[in-house]
Amino acid sequence: GQQVMQIPQYQHVQEGEDFTTYCNSSTTLSNIQWYKQRPGGHPVFLIQLVKSGEVKKQKRLTFQFGEAKKNSSLHITATQTTDVGTYFCAYAGGTSYGKLTFGQGTILTVHP
Amino acid sequence: DTEVTQTPKHLVMGMTNKKSLKCEQHMGHRAMYWYKQKAKKPPELMFVYSYEKLSINESVPSRFSPECPNSSLLNLHLHALQPEDSALYLCASSQDRGLLRRAGELFFGEGSRLTVL
């Protein structure tokens, strides 16, 4: 079956440092989404990547989808305390239409 | 503020109780979802409704019973739960993508935090 690993599980950074989380799949993904969940909150959609090699930017956030569509990354430049939370990749898995499976998530802590 | 509304926000129930979680959206979305999330874990898919019909049941125990009365409402009926069922239950909706396998962007509610004693 499809296996997607998200790393790292935890990341502690000083405010102003950069941060990257990765999702790696054993098989080709049709698309990948990224969500952010603040502590005590609910997941909020950030972006969807569909095309091979796609790169999208949202202010300090850069999202990439690998050429082989087997990996993706989320990079935050110059983190701020408001970036604290858990970042999940999510992918459409298996043969079931509409099934969106979440990666294990990366918990980001930003120290002021 | 989320456009998906879940009630109640918190629920404490005993193992013999019957309760329901409710979810409502008015974005015209035709796909609705229940996810279960334990602390420091990702959301786990439970059920998917597409056009008010159950399309995915992820082998969820029968003590969880979903219901979709209309395109805007989604309920999760709870009966004879176990303490390990304590979790955050998240409802989500998305635009239906028809025959495409591509799942749409999910809009989540704030969740119902359930404690089973």
XYZ file of C-alpha atoms in Angstrom:
229
model
C 0.000 0.000 0.000
C 0.898 3.627 -0.227
C 3.370 4.785 2.402
C 4.067 8.434 3.070
C 6.587 9.507 5.667
C 6.677 13.037 7.020
C 9.838 14.283 8.716
C 10.908 15.578 11.082
C 8.348 14.773 13.759
C 9.405 17.767 15.853
C 11.348 20.935 15.060
C 12.421 23.612 17.496
C 13.777 26.834 16.019
C 14.714 30.294 17.182
C 12.572 33.063 15.774
C 14.098 34.188 12.506
C 15.514 30.780 11.575
C 14.221 28.837 8.611
C 12.154 25.651 8.829
C 11.485 22.800 6.411
C 9.258 19.749 6.622
C 9.272 16.926 4.089
C 6.846 14.306 2.889
C 8.242 11.299 1.057
C 6.169 8.649 -0.665
C 7.056 5.179 -1.856
C 4.704 5.610 -4.819
C 3.708 8.404 -7.172
C 1.161 10.827 -5.733
C -1.603 12.349 -7.849
C -1.502 15.499 -5.772
C -0.525 16.682 -2.336
C -2.023 19.180 0.046
C -0.577 20.984 3.057
C -2.451 21.969 6.208
C -1.536 23.877 9.356
C -3.063 23.188 12.743
C -2.445 25.671 15.518
C -2.311 24.338 19.089
C -5.877 23.685 20.221
C -7.182 24.454 16.744
C -8.338 22.653 13.635
C -6.458 21.937 10.395
C -6.493 24.811 7.929
C -5.752 24.286 4.239
C -2.616 25.995 2.952
C -2.009 24.774 -0.600
C -2.512 22.010 -3.125
C 0.214 20.888 -5.526
C -0.654 18.890 -8.607
C 2.052 19.214 -11.245
C 5.448 17.550 -11.345
C 8.141 19.977 -10.162
C 5.563 22.541 -9.073
C 6.699 25.360 -6.777
C 4.263 27.716 -5.096
C 4.922 30.578 -2.712
C 2.769 32.237 -0.096
C 4.677 35.109 1.506
C 7.361 33.351 3.620
C 6.112 29.840 2.752
C 7.450 27.902 -0.235
C 5.896 24.616 -1.298
C 7.495 22.158 -3.704
C 6.324 18.985 -5.423
C 9.093 16.712 -6.661
C 9.720 15.918 -10.302
C 8.720 12.302 -9.738
C 5.710 13.368 -7.649
C 6.967 11.214 -4.801
C 8.031 13.943 -2.415
C 7.026 17.380 -1.290
C 8.354 20.023 1.038
C 7.176 23.084 2.905
C 9.806 25.703 3.694
C 9.267 28.692 5.965
C 11.756 31.543 5.748
C 12.524 33.581 8.875
C 10.043 31.920 11.202
C 7.829 33.966 13.481
C 6.056 32.949 16.675
C 2.804 32.925 14.715
C 4.169 29.997 12.682
C 3.876 27.694 15.710
C 1.736 24.645 15.095
C 1.649 21.276 13.360
C 2.126 21.094 9.616
C 0.569 18.140 7.817
C 0.898 16.952 4.282
C -2.148 15.132 2.980
C -2.599 12.995 -0.098
C -5.357 11.216 -1.973
C -4.646 7.565 -1.313
C -5.761 4.218 -2.558
C -8.611 3.595 -4.950
C -11.283 5.201 -2.833
C -12.476 8.463 -4.320
C -12.362 11.335 -1.862
C -10.066 9.607 0.631
C -7.536 12.126 1.910
C -4.887 10.699 4.209
C -2.731 12.859 6.441
C 0.969 12.454 7.086
C 2.175 12.190 10.676
C 2.804 15.913 10.888
C 5.699 18.079 11.989
C 5.243 19.977 15.243
C 6.990 23.337 14.981
C 7.994 25.298 18.054
C 9.409 28.792 17.615
C 11.363 30.283 20.504
C 11.274 34.106 20.704
C -13.831 31.778 11.726
C -14.612 28.501 10.054
C -17.582 28.098 7.736
C -18.164 24.598 9.045
C -19.986 24.623 12.369
C -19.759 21.754 14.829
C -21.759 21.233 17.994
C -21.186 20.601 20.780
C -17.628 21.863 21.224
C -17.148 19.626 24.249
C -18.971 16.455 25.243
C -18.506 14.165 28.237
C -20.413 10.904 28.172
C -20.548 7.609 29.942
C -20.097 4.303 28.198
C -23.833 3.578 28.264
C -24.947 6.962 26.936
C -26.252 7.810 23.489
C -25.219 11.174 22.100
C -24.813 12.857 18.730
C -22.303 15.210 17.180
C -23.611 17.666 14.616
C -21.973 19.433 11.701
C -23.371 22.059 9.344
C -21.986 23.861 6.298
C -23.592 26.326 3.910
C -20.907 26.502 1.249
C -22.803 24.258 -1.148
C -20.252 21.497 -0.712
C -21.496 18.032 -1.609
C -18.760 16.011 0.115
C -18.633 15.812 3.900
C -16.257 13.970 6.183
C -15.764 12.777 9.728
C -12.209 12.560 11.031
C -10.993 11.436 14.445
C -7.875 13.003 15.932
C -5.957 11.919 19.005
C -3.466 14.232 20.721
C -0.269 14.806 18.711
C -1.555 12.535 15.929
C -2.864 13.289 12.444
C -6.588 13.287 11.681
C -7.783 9.787 10.764
C -10.567 9.436 8.236
C -13.725 7.738 9.491
C -16.484 8.394 6.946
C -17.039 10.221 3.673
C -20.424 11.268 2.309
C -20.769 12.308 -1.288
C -24.101 13.719 -2.440
C -25.633 12.557 0.841
C -24.625 8.960 0.249
C -22.028 7.149 2.320
C -19.078 6.562 0.009
C -16.321 5.596 2.435
C -16.447 3.812 5.789
C -12.924 3.197 7.075
C -13.921 0.059 8.990
C -15.248 2.168 11.845
C -16.893 0.237 14.727
C -20.686 0.212 14.626
C -20.873 2.191 17.868
C -20.249 5.166 15.554
C -23.170 5.731 13.208
C -23.040 8.541 10.646
C -26.056 10.207 9.108
C -26.398 12.815 6.382
C -29.974 14.194 6.515
C -29.323 16.697 3.710
C -26.492 18.296 1.811
C -25.753 20.792 4.586
C -25.896 18.551 7.624
C -23.819 15.678 8.902
C -24.367 13.857 12.170
C -22.345 11.289 14.060
C -24.402 9.183 16.459
C -22.502 7.712 19.377
C -23.569 4.702 21.425
C -21.785 2.459 23.904
C -18.441 4.138 23.378
C -15.221 3.125 25.064
C -12.756 5.382 26.907
C -10.290 4.943 24.039
C -12.805 6.691 21.780
C -12.031 9.942 23.585
C -10.648 12.287 20.942
C -11.280 15.382 18.868
C -13.879 14.649 16.206
C -13.496 16.855 13.163
C -16.072 17.435 10.486
C -14.964 18.709 7.101
C -16.510 19.512 3.755
C -15.219 19.957 0.234
C -16.435 20.617 -3.274
C -17.197 17.361 -5.005
C -14.689 16.539 -7.722
C -16.892 14.185 -9.675
C -15.004 11.336 -11.231
C -11.608 12.805 -10.468
C -9.547 10.990 -7.851
C -8.153 14.326 -6.783
C -9.521 15.190 -3.358
C -10.589 18.785 -2.964
C -9.500 21.277 -0.341
C -11.026 20.354 2.995
C -12.722 22.970 5.160
C -12.654 21.803 8.753
C -14.893 22.720 11.634
C -13.402 23.516 15.021
C -14.156 20.004 16.216
C -16.040 18.359 19.053
C -13.805 17.251 21.892
C -15.253 14.023 23.253
C -14.412 12.452 26.614
C -15.768 9.003 27.388
C -15.748 8.069 31.064
